[in-house]
Amino acid sequence: MAAPIQRRSLWAEGVLLLLIGLFCVFPFYWMVTTSLKTQVVALESPPVWWFTPTLANYWEVLFVDKVGPALINSIIVAVCTTALAVGLGTPAAYALARFEFRGKTDLWFWFITNRFVSPVVLAFPVFLISRELGLRDTHLALILMYLTFTLPIVIWICTDQFRSIPRELDEAAMLEGAGQWTIFRQICLPLAMPGVAVSSILSFIFSWNELLFAYILAPKAAKTAPAMAVTFMEGYDVPYGKIMATSTLIVVPVLIFALLASKHLVRGLTMGAVK
Amino acid sequence: MSFRVPRRTIAAFLGPAVAALAIVGIAPLLYAVWKSLHYFNLTKIAQQRFVGLENYGAVLTDPVFWQAMGRTALLFIIAVPIQIALGLLIALVLHRPGLTFWKTLARLSLVLPMATTYAVVGLLAQVMLNQKYGVINQMLGWIGVDAINFIGDPTNAFIGVVIWDIWQWTPFVALVLLAGLSTVPPEIEEAAKLETKSNWTVLRHVQLPFLIPSLVAVLILRTADTLKLFDMPFTMTRGGPGSATEFIAVLIERVGNRQFDIGMAAAQSIIMLAITIVLARLYIRLFYREVR
């Protein structure tokens, strides 16, 4: 009696899993296949599923339409802001995990609050300030502004990581006469590398995906890939294949990173409220 | 026990991060507050003058602002319950034992939508929802539905944004709820399943109490992120047609960047910031009790 029922529910479960997978993955399938279509094939109505693929769109967007330089800008900005966030954030995280001082919780909450602030609130004042300082359309402006979300992520995840390192290690080193900085650099930071890696990946993903600051602060020379993708939609003859080729180039690196950090993405998005 | 460390050491560890975040996060806010008290339009810089709270009065009585707020609320009211319902279903399926390999695969595929560049989601929406060339209309055709003009029609464009918001954030809700389900002590769950055959009873009386924190987290974070929502509707429709998909962040961008009225945009964003801070306080009070 029980066996057939169980087998049926197993089937139902399998079908549901398949639907979940299709729901998540199908848009990517369509993105990649469209990127391999010529404009003529892309404008078939109804859309075709089988066709001769071509890499012409990739060639064109990378070398003719300046998506190549935009991707390089994106890499420069995302890597630099991540490095800066780790450099500034890990000592702060160590202090939050190890030292007691007044105003600690307020400081902690301020870091978390940044997760909620919309970039549109900061974009215009920063636009005006960067114009005054001659930082408009530079990588530096974006690198600094991206700290508003990368630094809190690094601090949050690394604080958690430092807390998990036994204090006895610090105490033993202290008895040996090591200073706080030495203990941090030589003992705790190497042990906290998993947290540093996870927070770096998350910082990279969030900076890579950012559009609003990039769109407003870096219109030309420092234009990042997502801001570049937006400009494709302007004009009449919408080049579907090229748009999807650009999208693929933008999305593939973050998807790889997301899969690498798949267990921690939710932790990053909820600032640790959900583990 | 805690170490006794001199204040100088603490300052040396924390100072750089705090200073950096104050410069990029707080200084622009103060500047925005200052500008929000001025008439300041980039095309009429000579007319800049101090107007006190006039911009705030104008924003709070501006129907366009409230319509954008209303649209943002409507998006939340429609999309989030669907995300929670679908997300809960997905989480329950993944939580059941068996088919481990396939469940790992499904879980990995769930990570993809929420990591996707939001601007690219807007582009995907454009391409897949197109009336003539879009694959979604082709699929609707298979089940006998006429092609829908998703991008050009106000109501349909709004529905388009809802669909893609659901696509991108249902996986997030599912994984948060799945984490919540794993906080139910296994022995309680086992005992309940021996008592009753009804999955619904187990969910309602055993699992739901453990899911409440996850649900609250989802509601607060989705509220904050819906208020932030800019990239996807902007790349998909630029807020149009008309103002059908002009959500609050898109409106502020238009006022500041395309009408150059920085004073007004600043006032709008400060009002939005006030809402945001209330949300953040609530979130912190509920979820970070242990750090105090």
Coordinates of C-alpha atoms in Angstrom, one line a residue:
Chain A
M1 CA 0.0 0.0 0.0
A2 CA 2.6 2.6 1.1
A3 CA 5.1 2.0 -1.7
P4 CA 3.1 3.3 -4.7
I5 CA 2.0 6.4 -2.8
Q6 CA 5.6 7.1 -1.9
R7 CA 6.8 6.5 -5.4
R8 CA 4.1 8.9 -6.7
S9 CA 5.1 11.6 -4.3
L10 CA 8.7 11.1 -5.3
W11 CA 7.7 11.7 -8.9
A12 CA 5.8 14.8 -8.0
E13 CA 8.8 16.0 -6.1
G14 CA 11.1 15.4 -9.0
V15 CA 8.8 17.3 -11.3
L16 CA 8.7 20.2 -8.9
L17 CA 12.5 20.3 -8.7
L18 CA 12.7 20.3 -12.5
L19 CA 10.2 23.2 -12.6
I20 CA 12.3 25.1 -10.0
G21 CA 15.4 24.6 -12.0
L22 CA 13.8 25.6 -15.3
F23 CA 12.3 28.7 -13.7
C24 CA 15.7 29.8 -12.5
V25 CA 17.8 28.8 -15.5
F26 CA 15.6 29.4 -18.6
P27 CA 16.2 33.1 -18.9
F28 CA 20.0 32.4 -18.9
Y29 CA 19.5 29.8 -21.7
W30 CA 17.5 32.4 -23.7
M31 CA 20.1 35.1 -23.0
V32 CA 23.0 32.9 -24.3
T33 CA 21.2 31.6 -27.3
T34 CA 20.0 35.0 -28.3
S35 CA 23.5 36.3 -28.0
L36 CA 24.5 33.7 -30.7
K37 CA 21.9 34.9 -33.2
T38 CA 22.4 37.3 -36.0
Q39 CA 20.0 40.3 -36.0
V40 CA 17.9 38.7 -38.8
V41 CA 17.5 35.5 -36.8
A42 CA 16.8 37.4 -33.6
L43 CA 14.0 39.3 -35.3
E44 CA 12.2 36.2 -36.4
S45 CA 8.6 36.1 -35.2
P46 CA 7.8 33.8 -33.6
P47 CA 11.3 33.3 -32.1
V48 CA 13.3 30.4 -33.4
W49 CA 14.9 27.8 -31.1
W50 CA 17.2 26.1 -33.6
F51 CA 19.6 28.2 -35.7
T52 CA 23.3 28.3 -36.8
P53 CA 25.1 30.0 -33.9
T54 CA 27.6 32.9 -34.5
L55 CA 30.1 34.6 -32.3
A56 CA 29.8 37.8 -34.4
N57 CA 27.9 39.7 -31.6
Y58 CA 30.6 39.1 -29.1
W59 CA 33.3 40.3 -31.5
E60 CA 31.3 43.4 -32.3
V61 CA 30.4 44.4 -28.7
L62 CA 33.9 43.7 -27.4
F63 CA 35.9 45.5 -30.0
V64 CA 33.6 47.9 -31.8
D65 CA 31.1 49.0 -29.2
K66 CA 33.5 49.5 -26.3
V67 CA 32.0 46.9 -24.0
G68 CA 35.6 45.6 -23.6
P69 CA 36.9 48.8 -22.0
A70 CA 33.7 49.0 -19.9
L71 CA 34.3 45.4 -18.6
I72 CA 37.9 46.5 -17.7
N73 CA 36.5 49.5 -15.9
S74 CA 34.2 47.2 -14.0
I75 CA 37.0 44.9 -13.0
I76 CA 39.2 47.8 -11.9
V77 CA 36.4 49.3 -9.8
A78 CA 35.2 46.0 -8.3
V79 CA 38.7 44.7 -7.4
C80 CA 40.0 48.0 -6.0
T81 CA 36.9 48.6 -3.8
T82 CA 37.0 45.0 -2.6
A83 CA 40.7 45.3 -1.7
L84 CA 40.1 48.7 0.0
A85 CA 37.1 47.3 1.9
V86 CA 39.2 44.3 3.1
G87 CA 42.1 46.5 4.1
L88 CA 40.0 48.9 6.1
G89 CA 37.3 46.5 7.3
T90 CA 39.4 43.6 8.7
P91 CA 41.1 45.6 11.5
A92 CA 37.7 47.2 12.3
A93 CA 36.1 43.8 12.4
Y94 CA 38.9 42.5 14.7
A95 CA 38.3 45.5 17.1
L96 CA 34.6 44.8 17.1
A97 CA 35.1 41.2 17.9
R98 CA 37.8 41.6 20.6
F99 CA 37.8 44.9 22.3
E100 CA 35.2 46.4 24.6
F101 CA 34.6 50.1 24.3
R102 CA 31.8 52.7 24.7
G103 CA 29.5 53.1 21.7
K104 CA 30.4 49.7 20.3
T105 CA 26.8 48.7 19.6
D106 CA 25.9 52.0 18.0
L107 CA 28.9 51.7 15.7
W108 CA 27.8 48.2 14.8
F109 CA 24.3 49.3 14.1
W110 CA 25.5 52.1 11.9
F111 CA 27.4 49.7 9.8
I112 CA 24.3 47.5 9.4
T113 CA 22.1 50.5 8.6
N114 CA 24.1 51.1 5.4
R115 CA 22.5 47.9 4.0
F116 CA 19.2 49.7 3.9
V117 CA 20.2 53.1 2.5
S118 CA 19.2 53.5 -1.2
P119 CA 22.1 54.7 -3.4
V120 CA 19.8 57.3 -5.0
V121 CA 19.9 59.2 -1.6
L122 CA 23.7 59.6 -1.9
A123 CA 24.1 59.8 -5.7
F124 CA 23.2 63.5 -6.3
P125 CA 25.2 65.0 -3.4
V126 CA 28.1 62.9 -4.4
F127 CA 27.7 63.9 -8.0
L128 CA 28.0 67.6 -7.0
I129 CA 30.9 66.9 -4.6
S130 CA 32.8 64.9 -7.2
R131 CA 32.4 67.7 -9.7
E132 CA 33.9 70.2 -7.3
L133 CA 36.8 67.9 -6.5
G134 CA 37.4 66.9 -10.1
L135 CA 36.6 63.3 -9.4
R136 CA 33.7 63.0 -11.8
D137 CA 34.1 60.2 -14.3
T138 CA 37.0 58.6 -12.5
H139 CA 37.4 55.1 -11.1
L140 CA 38.3 56.6 -7.7
A141 CA 34.8 58.1 -7.3
L142 CA 33.2 54.8 -7.8
I143 CA 35.7 52.9 -5.7
L144 CA 35.0 55.2 -2.8
M145 CA 31.2 55.2 -3.2
Y146 CA 31.1 51.4 -3.4
L147 CA 32.6 51.3 0.1
T148 CA 29.2 52.3 1.4
F149 CA 28.1 48.7 0.8
T150 CA 31.3 46.7 0.6
L151 CA 32.8 47.9 3.9
P152 CA 29.7 46.9 6.0
I153 CA 29.7 43.5 4.3
V154 CA 33.4 42.9 5.1
I155 CA 33.0 44.2 8.6
W156 CA 30.0 42.1 9.4
I157 CA 31.2 38.8 8.0
C158 CA 34.8 39.2 9.4
T159 CA 33.6 40.2 12.9
D160 CA 31.7 36.9 12.9
Q161 CA 34.7 35.1 11.8
F162 CA 37.1 36.7 14.3
R163 CA 34.6 35.8 17.1
S164 CA 34.9 32.2 16.2
I165 CA 38.7 32.2 16.8
P166 CA 39.5 31.2 20.4
R167 CA 40.7 34.1 22.5
E168 CA 43.2 31.8 24.2
L169 CA 45.4 32.2 21.1
D170 CA 45.5 35.9 21.5
E171 CA 46.1 35.6 25.2
A172 CA 49.0 33.2 24.7
A173 CA 50.6 35.5 22.2
M174 CA 50.1 38.4 24.5
L175 CA 52.0 36.6 27.3
E176 CA 54.8 36.2 24.8
G177 CA 54.9 39.9 24.5
A178 CA 53.3 40.4 21.1
G179 CA 51.5 43.6 20.4
Q180 CA 47.9 43.9 19.3
W181 CA 48.8 44.6 15.7
T182 CA 51.1 41.6 15.5
I183 CA 48.5 39.3 17.0
F184 CA 46.0 40.6 14.5
R185 CA 48.3 40.3 11.5
Q186 CA 50.3 37.1 12.4
I187 CA 47.7 35.0 14.2
C188 CA 44.1 36.1 13.7
L189 CA 44.0 37.3 10.1
P190 CA 45.4 34.1 8.6
L191 CA 42.9 32.1 10.6
A192 CA 40.1 34.4 9.4
M193 CA 40.9 33.8 5.7
P194 CA 37.6 31.9 5.0
G195 CA 35.6 35.0 6.2
V196 CA 37.9 37.3 4.2
A197 CA 37.4 35.2 1.1
V198 CA 33.6 35.1 1.4
S199 CA 33.3 38.8 2.1
S200 CA 35.6 39.6 -0.8
I201 CA 33.4 37.5 -3.2
L202 CA 30.3 39.2 -1.9
S203 CA 31.8 42.7 -2.2
F204 CA 32.9 41.9 -5.7
I205 CA 29.4 40.7 -6.7
F206 CA 27.7 43.7 -5.3
S207 CA 30.1 46.2 -6.8
W208 CA 30.1 44.5 -10.2
N209 CA 26.2 44.6 -10.2
E210 CA 25.9 48.3 -9.2
L211 CA 24.3 50.6 -11.7
L212 CA 23.0 53.8 -10.2
F213 CA 26.3 55.3 -8.9
A214 CA 28.0 54.2 -12.1
Y215 CA 25.3 55.7 -14.3
I216 CA 25.3 59.1 -12.6
L217 CA 29.0 59.4 -11.6
A218 CA 30.8 57.9 -14.6
P219 CA 29.3 58.8 -17.9
K220 CA 32.2 58.3 -20.2
A221 CA 35.8 57.3 -19.4
A222 CA 35.1 55.3 -16.3
K223 CA 31.8 53.8 -17.5
T224 CA 31.2 50.3 -16.1
A225 CA 29.7 47.4 -18.0
P226 CA 26.1 47.6 -16.6
A227 CA 26.0 51.4 -17.4
M228 CA 27.2 50.5 -20.9
A229 CA 24.4 47.9 -21.3
V230 CA 21.8 50.6 -20.5
T231 CA 22.8 52.8 -23.4
F232 CA 22.1 50.0 -25.8
M233 CA 18.4 50.4 -25.2
E234 CA 18.5 53.9 -26.6
G235 CA 17.7 54.3 -30.2
Y236 CA 15.2 52.6 -32.6
D237 CA 16.7 49.5 -34.1
V238 CA 17.2 47.5 -30.9
P239 CA 20.2 45.1 -31.5
Y240 CA 18.9 42.0 -29.6
G241 CA 21.9 39.8 -30.2
K242 CA 24.4 42.5 -29.1
I243 CA 22.4 43.3 -26.0
M244 CA 22.3 39.7 -24.9
A245 CA 26.0 39.2 -25.8
T246 CA 26.8 42.1 -23.5
S247 CA 24.5 40.8 -20.8
T248 CA 26.2 37.4 -21.0
L249 CA 29.6 39.0 -20.6
I250 CA 28.4 40.9 -17.6
V251 CA 26.6 38.1 -15.9
V252 CA 28.9 35.1 -16.4
P253 CA 31.6 36.3 -13.9
V254 CA 29.1 37.1 -11.1
L255 CA 27.3 33.8 -11.6
I256 CA 30.6 31.9 -11.2
F257 CA 31.4 33.9 -8.0
A258 CA 27.8 33.4 -6.8
L259 CA 28.1 29.6 -7.2
L260 CA 31.5 29.6 -5.4
A261 CA 29.9 31.5 -2.5
S262 CA 26.5 29.9 -2.9
K263 CA 26.2 29.0 0.8
H264 CA 27.0 32.6 1.9
L265 CA 25.0 34.7 -0.6
V266 CA 21.9 34.7 1.6
R267 CA 24.0 35.4 4.6
G268 CA 25.4 38.5 2.8
L269 CA 22.1 39.7 1.6
T270 CA 20.5 39.5 5.1
M271 CA 23.6 40.9 6.8
G272 CA 23.8 37.7 8.9
A273 CA 20.3 37.7 10.2
V274 CA 19.9 34.4 8.4
K275 CA 22.7 31.9 8.4
Chain B
M1 CA 37.0 38.1 29.6
S2 CA 37.9 41.0 27.4
F3 CA 41.3 42.5 26.9
R4 CA 42.1 45.9 28.4
V5 CA 43.4 47.8 25.5
P6 CA 44.4 51.4 25.4
R7 CA 42.0 53.7 23.5
R8 CA 44.8 54.6 21.1
T9 CA 44.9 51.0 19.9
I10 CA 41.2 50.8 19.4
A11 CA 41.2 54.0 17.5
A12 CA 44.0 52.7 15.3
F13 CA 42.1 49.6 14.4
L14 CA 38.7 51.2 13.9
G15 CA 39.6 54.7 12.8
P16 CA 40.3 54.2 9.1
A17 CA 37.1 52.2 8.5
V18 CA 35.0 54.7 10.5
A19 CA 36.5 57.7 8.8
A20 CA 36.1 56.2 5.3
L21 CA 32.5 55.3 5.9
A22 CA 31.8 58.7 7.4
I23 CA 33.3 60.4 4.4
V24 CA 31.4 58.4 1.8
G25 CA 28.2 57.7 3.7
I26 CA 27.5 60.5 6.1
A27 CA 29.1 63.6 4.5
P28 CA 27.0 63.3 1.3
L29 CA 23.9 62.9 3.5
L30 CA 24.6 66.1 5.3
Y31 CA 25.3 67.8 2.0
A32 CA 21.9 66.5 0.7
V33 CA 20.1 67.8 3.8
W34 CA 21.7 71.2 3.2
K35 CA 20.8 71.2 -0.5
S36 CA 17.2 70.1 0.2
L37 CA 16.8 73.5 2.0
H38 CA 17.6 75.3 -1.3
Y39 CA 16.1 76.0 -4.6
F40 CA 18.9 74.4 -6.7
N41 CA 18.5 73.5 -10.3
L42 CA 21.6 72.6 -12.3
T43 CA 20.2 74.5 -15.4
K44 CA 19.5 77.6 -13.4
I45 CA 22.4 77.8 -11.0
A46 CA 22.2 81.6 -10.7
Q47 CA 18.8 81.3 -9.2
Q48 CA 20.0 79.2 -6.3
R49 CA 18.6 80.4 -3.0
F50 CA 17.7 79.3 0.5
V51 CA 14.1 78.3 0.7
G52 CA 13.9 76.6 4.1
L53 CA 11.4 73.7 4.2
E54 CA 9.7 74.7 1.0
N55 CA 11.0 71.7 -1.0
Y56 CA 9.6 69.3 1.7
G57 CA 6.2 71.0 1.5
A58 CA 6.3 70.7 -2.2
V59 CA 7.2 67.1 -2.2
L60 CA 4.6 66.1 0.5
T61 CA 1.8 67.8 -1.5
D62 CA 3.1 66.6 -4.9
P63 CA 0.7 64.0 -6.4
V64 CA 3.5 62.6 -8.5
F65 CA 5.6 61.7 -5.4
W66 CA 2.7 60.0 -3.8
Q67 CA 1.8 58.2 -7.0
A68 CA 5.3 56.8 -7.1
M69 CA 5.1 55.8 -3.5
G70 CA 1.7 54.2 -4.2
R71 CA 3.2 52.3 -7.1
T72 CA 6.1 51.1 -5.0
A73 CA 3.7 50.0 -2.3
L74 CA 1.5 48.2 -4.9
L75 CA 4.5 46.4 -6.3
F76 CA 5.4 45.2 -2.8
I77 CA 1.8 44.2 -2.0
I78 CA 1.5 42.1 -5.2
A79 CA 4.9 40.7 -5.6
V80 CA 6.0 39.8 -2.0
P81 CA 3.0 37.6 -1.1
I82 CA 3.6 35.6 -4.3
Q83 CA 7.3 35.4 -3.5
I84 CA 6.5 34.1 0.0
A85 CA 4.0 31.6 -1.2
L86 CA 6.2 30.2 -4.0
G87 CA 9.3 30.5 -1.8
L88 CA 7.6 28.5 1.0
L89 CA 6.6 25.8 -1.4
I90 CA 10.2 25.6 -2.8
A91 CA 11.6 25.6 0.7
L92 CA 9.3 22.8 1.9
V93 CA 10.2 20.7 -1.2
L94 CA 13.9 21.2 -0.6
H95 CA 13.6 20.5 3.1
R96 CA 12.2 17.0 2.6
P97 CA 14.7 14.2 2.8
G98 CA 15.6 12.2 -0.4
L99 CA 16.7 13.1 -3.9
T100 CA 19.7 14.8 -2.3
F101 CA 21.7 15.3 -5.5
W102 CA 18.8 16.9 -7.4
K103 CA 18.0 19.1 -4.4
T104 CA 21.6 20.3 -4.3
L105 CA 21.4 21.2 -8.0
A106 CA 18.1 23.0 -7.5
R107 CA 19.6 24.9 -4.6
L108 CA 22.5 26.0 -6.8
S109 CA 20.2 27.1 -9.5
L110 CA 18.3 29.2 -7.0
V111 CA 21.4 31.2 -6.3
L112 CA 21.6 32.4 -9.9
P113 CA 18.7 34.8 -10.2
M114 CA 19.5 36.8 -7.1
A115 CA 23.1 37.3 -8.1
T116 CA 22.2 38.4 -11.6
T117 CA 23.1 42.0 -12.4
Y118 CA 19.9 43.9 -11.9
A119 CA 20.4 45.9 -15.0
V120 CA 20.7 42.7 -17.0
V121 CA 17.4 41.5 -15.6
G122 CA 15.9 44.6 -17.1
L123 CA 17.5 43.8 -20.5
L124 CA 16.3 40.2 -20.3
A125 CA 12.8 41.5 -19.6
Q126 CA 12.9 43.7 -22.7
V127 CA 14.1 40.9 -24.9
M128 CA 11.9 38.1 -23.6
L129 CA 8.7 40.2 -23.1
N130 CA 8.8 41.8 -26.6
Q131 CA 5.3 41.6 -28.3
K132 CA 6.6 40.3 -31.6
Y133 CA 10.0 38.7 -30.9
G134 CA 9.7 37.7 -27.3
V135 CA 9.8 34.1 -26.2
I136 CA 7.3 34.6 -23.4
N137 CA 4.6 35.7 -25.8
Q138 CA 5.5 32.7 -27.9
M139 CA 4.9 30.4 -24.9
L140 CA 1.6 32.2 -24.1
G141 CA 0.7 31.5 -27.7
W142 CA 1.2 27.8 -27.2
I143 CA -1.5 27.8 -24.5
G144 CA -3.8 30.0 -26.7
V145 CA -3.2 33.4 -25.2
D146 CA -2.8 36.3 -27.6
A147 CA 0.5 38.2 -27.7
I148 CA 0.6 40.8 -25.0
N149 CA 2.2 44.2 -25.4
F150 CA 4.2 44.1 -22.2
I151 CA 6.5 47.1 -22.7
G152 CA 4.2 49.5 -24.4
D153 CA 1.0 49.3 -22.3
P154 CA 1.1 50.9 -18.8
T155 CA -0.7 48.1 -16.9
N156 CA 1.2 45.3 -18.7
A157 CA 4.6 47.0 -18.2
F158 CA 3.8 47.1 -14.4
I159 CA 2.9 43.4 -14.6
G160 CA 6.2 42.8 -16.4
V161 CA 8.1 44.4 -13.5
V162 CA 6.2 42.3 -11.1
I163 CA 7.0 39.1 -13.0
W164 CA 10.7 39.8 -13.1
D165 CA 10.8 40.9 -9.4
I166 CA 9.2 37.5 -8.6
W167 CA 11.8 35.7 -10.8
Q168 CA 14.7 37.4 -9.2
W169 CA 13.6 37.4 -5.5
T170 CA 11.5 34.2 -5.0
P171 CA 14.8 32.2 -4.8
F172 CA 16.0 34.5 -2.1
V173 CA 12.8 34.1 -0.1
A174 CA 13.0 30.4 -0.6
L175 CA 16.5 30.1 0.7
V176 CA 15.8 32.3 3.7
L177 CA 12.8 30.2 4.6
L178 CA 14.8 27.0 4.0
A179 CA 17.3 28.3 6.6
G180 CA 14.3 28.9 8.9
L181 CA 13.0 25.4 8.4
S182 CA 16.3 23.9 9.4
T183 CA 16.0 25.7 12.8
V184 CA 13.1 23.3 13.7
P185 CA 14.6 20.7 16.0
P186 CA 14.4 17.4 14.0
E187 CA 13.0 15.4 16.9
I188 CA 10.0 17.8 17.2
E189 CA 9.4 17.5 13.5
E190 CA 9.6 13.7 13.6
A191 CA 7.2 13.5 16.5
A192 CA 4.7 15.7 14.8
K193 CA 4.9 13.7 11.6
L194 CA 4.1 10.5 13.6
E195 CA 1.1 12.2 15.1
T196 CA -0.5 13.4 11.9
K197 CA -0.4 12.6 8.2
S198 CA -1.3 16.1 7.2
N199 CA 1.6 18.2 6.0
W200 CA -0.5 21.3 6.5
T201 CA -0.9 20.6 10.2
V202 CA 2.8 20.1 10.6
L203 CA 3.5 23.3 8.8
R204 CA 0.9 25.3 10.6
H205 CA 1.5 24.2 14.2
V206 CA 5.2 23.0 14.2
Q207 CA 7.1 24.7 11.5
L208 CA 5.4 28.0 11.2
P209 CA 6.5 29.3 14.7
F210 CA 10.1 28.7 13.7
L211 CA 9.6 30.4 10.4
I212 CA 8.3 33.7 11.9
P213 CA 11.8 35.3 12.2
S214 CA 12.6 34.4 8.6
L215 CA 9.3 35.8 7.4
V216 CA 9.9 39.0 9.3
A217 CA 13.4 39.3 7.9
V218 CA 12.0 38.8 4.4
L219 CA 9.3 41.4 4.9
I220 CA 11.7 44.1 6.2
L221 CA 14.4 43.4 3.6
R222 CA 12.0 43.2 0.7
T223 CA 10.4 46.6 1.8
A224 CA 13.9 48.2 1.9
D225 CA 14.9 46.6 -1.5
T226 CA 11.6 47.6 -3.1
L227 CA 12.2 51.2 -2.0
K228 CA 15.7 50.9 -3.6
L229 CA 14.4 49.2 -6.8
F230 CA 15.9 51.2 -9.6
D231 CA 18.1 49.2 -12.1
M232 CA 15.6 46.7 -13.3
P233 CA 12.6 49.0 -14.2
F234 CA 15.0 51.7 -15.4
T235 CA 16.7 49.4 -18.0
M236 CA 13.4 47.8 -18.9
T237 CA 11.1 50.8 -19.4
R238 CA 12.9 54.0 -18.1
G239 CA 9.9 54.3 -15.8
G240 CA 7.4 54.3 -18.6
P241 CA 5.2 54.1 -20.5
G242 CA 4.0 57.4 -19.1
S243 CA 4.9 56.9 -15.5
A244 CA 3.5 53.3 -15.2
T245 CA 6.7 51.9 -13.8
E246 CA 8.1 55.0 -12.1
F247 CA 8.9 53.6 -8.7
I248 CA 10.2 55.9 -6.0
A249 CA 13.9 55.5 -6.8
V250 CA 13.3 55.9 -10.5
L251 CA 11.3 59.1 -9.8
I252 CA 14.1 60.6 -7.7
E253 CA 16.6 59.8 -10.4
R254 CA 14.4 61.5 -13.0
V255 CA 13.9 64.7 -10.9
G256 CA 17.6 64.9 -10.1
N257 CA 19.3 63.6 -13.3
R258 CA 16.9 64.4 -16.0
Q259 CA 15.1 67.5 -14.6
F260 CA 18.3 68.7 -12.8
D261 CA 16.2 69.8 -9.8
I262 CA 18.7 68.7 -7.2
G263 CA 17.1 70.5 -4.3
M264 CA 13.8 68.7 -4.9
A265 CA 15.5 65.3 -5.5
A266 CA 17.4 65.9 -2.2
A267 CA 14.2 66.6 -0.3
Q268 CA 12.5 63.4 -1.8
S269 CA 15.5 61.3 -0.9
I270 CA 15.7 62.6 2.7
I271 CA 12.0 61.6 3.2
M272 CA 12.8 58.2 1.7
L273 CA 15.9 58.0 4.0
A274 CA 13.7 58.6 7.1
I275 CA 11.5 55.6 6.1
T276 CA 14.6 53.5 5.5
I277 CA 16.1 54.3 8.9
V278 CA 12.9 53.3 10.7
L279 CA 13.1 50.0 8.8
A280 CA 16.7 49.5 9.6
R281 CA 16.1 50.2 13.4
L282 CA 13.3 47.7 13.4
Y283 CA 15.4 45.0 11.7
I284 CA 18.3 45.6 14.1
R285 CA 16.0 45.5 17.1
L286 CA 14.6 42.2 16.0
F287 CA 17.7 40.4 14.7
Y288 CA 20.8 41.5 16.5
R289 CA 19.8 41.0 20.1
E290 CA 22.8 38.8 20.8
V291 CA 25.5 41.4 19.9
R292 CA 24.6 43.7 22.8

